[in-house]
PDB file of N, CA and C in Angstrom:
ATOM      1  N   GLN Y 997      -5.972 -15.125  -5.137  1.00 51.00           N
ATOM      2  CA  GLN Y 997      -5.542 -15.043  -3.796  1.00 51.00           C
ATOM      3  C   GLN Y 997      -4.067 -14.907  -3.857  1.00 51.00           C
ATOM      4  N   GLN Y 998      -3.248 -15.407  -4.710  1.00 54.00           N
ATOM      5  CA  GLN Y 998      -1.764 -15.155  -4.855  1.00 54.00           C
ATOM      6  C   GLN Y 998      -1.395 -13.836  -5.120  1.00 54.00           C
ATOM      7  N   SER Y 999      -2.471 -13.135  -6.001  1.00 53.00           N
ATOM      8  CA  SER Y 999      -2.274 -11.804  -6.465  1.00 53.00           C
ATOM      9  C   SER Y 999      -2.150 -10.900  -5.245  1.00 53.00           C
ATOM     10  N   GLN Y1000      -2.828 -11.238  -4.115  1.00 54.00           N
ATOM     11  CA  GLN Y1000      -3.000 -10.218  -2.841  1.00 54.00           C
ATOM     12  C   GLN Y1000      -1.482 -10.417  -2.136  1.00 54.00           C
ATOM     13  N   ASP Y1001      -1.251 -11.674  -2.331  1.00 57.00           N
ATOM     14  CA  ASP Y1001       0.140 -11.961  -1.490  1.00 57.00           C
ATOM     15  C   ASP Y1001       1.115 -11.473  -2.287  1.00 57.00           C
ATOM     16  N   GLN Y1002       1.352 -11.307  -3.524  1.00 57.00           N
ATOM     17  CA  GLN Y1002       2.371 -10.534  -4.293  1.00 57.00           C
ATOM     18  C   GLN Y1002       2.417  -9.041  -4.055  1.00 57.00           C
ATOM     19  N   ALA Y1003       1.086  -8.352  -4.208  1.00 54.00           N
ATOM     20  CA  ALA Y1003       0.670  -7.269  -4.100  1.00 54.00           C
ATOM     21  C   ALA Y1003       1.597  -6.603  -2.877  1.00 54.00           C
ATOM     22  N   PRO Y1004       1.954  -5.195  -3.203  1.00 60.00           N
ATOM     23  CA  PRO Y1004       2.807  -4.759  -1.844  1.00 60.00           C
ATOM     24  C   PRO Y1004       2.064  -4.122  -0.992  1.00 60.00           C
ATOM     25  N   VAL Y1005       1.679  -4.814   0.447  1.00 63.00           N
ATOM     26  CA  VAL Y1005       0.846  -4.108   1.208  1.00 63.00           C
ATOM     27  C   VAL Y1005       1.479  -3.641   2.450  1.00 63.00           C
ATOM     28  N   VAL Y1006       1.053  -2.206   2.564  1.00 66.00           N
ATOM     29  CA  VAL Y1006       1.994  -1.564   3.917  1.00 66.00           C
ATOM     30  C   VAL Y1006       0.768  -1.638   5.115  1.00 66.00           C
ATOM     31  N   ARG Y1007       1.353  -2.307   5.704  1.00 62.00           N
ATOM     32  CA  ARG Y1007       0.430  -2.193   6.955  1.00 62.00           C
ATOM     33  C   ARG Y1007       0.813  -1.313   8.353  1.00 62.00           C
ATOM     34  N   PRO Y1008       0.317  -1.049   9.319  1.00 60.00           N
ATOM     35  CA  PRO Y1008       0.754  -0.398  10.417  1.00 60.00           C
ATOM     36  C   PRO Y1008       1.495  -1.471  11.230  1.00 60.00           C
ATOM     37  N   GLN Y1009       2.603  -0.895  12.152  1.00 59.00           N
ATOM     38  CA  GLN Y1009       3.390  -1.858  12.911  1.00 59.00           C
ATOM     39  C   GLN Y1009       2.475  -2.663  13.826  1.00 59.00           C
ATOM     40  N   GLY Y1010       2.639  -4.008  14.166  1.00 58.00           N
ATOM     41  CA  GLY Y1010       1.883  -4.786  15.134  1.00 58.00           C
ATOM     42  C   GLY Y1010       0.083  -4.919  14.507  1.00 58.00           C
ATOM     43  N   TYR Y1011       0.098  -5.058  13.397  1.00 57.00           N
ATOM     44  CA  TYR Y1011      -1.200  -5.367  12.745  1.00 57.00           C
ATOM     45  C   TYR Y1011      -1.577  -6.708  12.758  1.00 57.00           C
ATOM     46  N   ASP Y1012      -0.700  -7.166  11.884  1.00 57.00           N
ATOM     47  CA  ASP Y1012      -0.648  -8.916  11.882  1.00 57.00           C
ATOM     48  C   ASP Y1012       0.278  -9.228  11.788  1.00 57.00           C
ATOM     49  N   HIS Y1013       1.446  -8.969  12.646  1.00 53.00           N
ATOM     50  CA  HIS Y1013       2.775  -9.522  12.633  1.00 53.00           C
ATOM     51  C   HIS Y1013       2.627 -10.750  13.437  1.00 53.00           C
ATOM     52  N   ARG Y1014       1.474 -10.777  14.309  1.00 58.00           N
ATOM     53  CA  ARG Y1014       1.640 -12.084  15.363  1.00 58.00           C
ATOM     54  C   ARG Y1014       0.871 -13.212  14.422  1.00 58.00           C
ATOM     55  N   ARG Y1015       0.483 -13.396  13.351  1.00 61.00           N
ATOM     56  CA  ARG Y1015       0.029 -14.335  12.743  1.00 61.00           C
ATOM     57  C   ARG Y1015       0.913 -14.910  11.967  1.00 61.00           C
ATOM     58  N   PRO Y1016       0.890 -16.118  11.482  1.00 61.00           N
ATOM     59  CA  PRO Y1016       2.053 -16.915  10.829  1.00 61.00           C
ATOM     60  C   PRO Y1016       2.045 -16.041   9.407  1.00 61.00           C
ATOM     61  N   ILE Y1017       3.213 -15.336   9.146  1.00 57.00           N
ATOM     62  CA  ILE Y1017       3.220 -14.702   7.809  1.00 57.00           C
ATOM     63  C   ILE Y1017       4.158 -15.687   6.887  1.00 57.00           C
ATOM     64  N   SER Y1018       4.105 -15.353   5.517  1.00 66.00           N
ATOM     65  CA  SER Y1018       4.696 -16.502   4.469  1.00 66.00           C
ATOM     66  C   SER Y1018       6.115 -15.520   4.409  1.00 66.00           C
ATOM     67  N   GLY Y1019       6.841 -16.841   4.041  1.00 68.00           N
ATOM     68  CA  GLY Y1019       8.391 -16.199   4.112  1.00 68.00           C
ATOM     69  C   GLY Y1019       8.878 -15.103   3.318  1.00 68.00           C
ATOM     70  N   ALA Y1020       8.076 -15.054   2.291  1.00 68.00           N
ATOM     71  CA  ALA Y1020       8.212 -13.801   1.472  1.00 68.00           C
ATOM     72  C   ALA Y1020       7.637 -12.513   2.144  1.00 68.00           C
ATOM     73  N   ARG Y1021       6.613 -12.797   2.675  1.00 68.00           N
ATOM     74  CA  ARG Y1021       6.106 -11.692   3.553  1.00 68.00           C
ATOM     75  C   ARG Y1021       6.770 -11.109   4.683  1.00 68.00           C
ATOM     76  N   ARG Y1022       7.373 -12.276   5.305  1.00 68.00           N
ATOM     77  CA  ARG Y1022       8.049 -11.795   6.485  1.00 68.00           C
ATOM     78  C   ARG Y1022       9.324 -11.120   6.053  1.00 68.00           C
ATOM     79  N   ALA Y1023       9.748 -11.594   4.932  1.00 71.00           N
ATOM     80  CA  ALA Y1023      10.949 -10.847   4.841  1.00 71.00           C
ATOM     81  C   ALA Y1023      10.900  -9.688   4.725  1.00 71.00           C
ATOM     82  N   LYS Y1024       9.894  -9.297   4.118  1.00 71.00           N
ATOM     83  CA  LYS Y1024       9.337  -7.904   3.595  1.00 71.00           C
ATOM     84  C   LYS Y1024       9.286  -6.894   5.229  1.00 71.00           C
ATOM     85  N   LEU Y1025       8.495  -7.602   6.188  1.00 64.00           N
ATOM     86  CA  LEU Y1025       8.018  -7.123   7.246  1.00 64.00           C
ATOM     87  C   LEU Y1025       9.348  -7.342   8.096  1.00 64.00           C
ATOM     88  N   SER Y1026      10.202  -8.039   7.796  1.00 64.00           N
ATOM     89  CA  SER Y1026      11.337  -8.228   8.694  1.00 64.00           C
ATOM     90  C   SER Y1026      11.963  -6.919   8.730  1.00 64.00           C
ATOM     91  N   HIS Y1027      12.554  -6.068   7.490  1.00 63.00           N
ATOM     92  CA  HIS Y1027      13.043  -4.853   7.308  1.00 63.00           C
ATOM     93  C   HIS Y1027      12.311  -3.907   7.635  1.00 63.00           C
ATOM     94  N   PHE Y1028      10.976  -4.183   7.745  1.00 62.00           N
ATOM     95  CA  PHE Y1028      10.007  -2.849   8.125  1.00 62.00           C
ATOM     96  C   PHE Y1028       9.735  -2.932   9.622  1.00 62.00           C
ATOM     97  N   ILE Y1029       9.829  -4.109  10.268  1.00 58.00           N
ATOM     98  CA  ILE Y1029       9.365  -3.730  11.471  1.00 58.00           C
ATOM     99  C   ILE Y1029      11.034  -3.638  12.341  1.00 58.00           C
ATOM    100  N   GLY Y1030      12.058  -4.321  11.738  1.00 52.00           N
ATOM    101  CA  GLY Y1030      12.882  -4.429  12.234  1.00 52.00           C
ATOM    102  C   GLY Y1030      13.500  -5.140  13.267  1.00 52.00           C
TER     103      GLY Y1030
END
């Protein structure tokens, strides 16, 4: 499961940003979603 977390996953805006995202993943989406 950690493998998926570390893997670079690019999802469309507003796809799963409502769910509680991990700190690392949130940081990536932060600059992606703006």
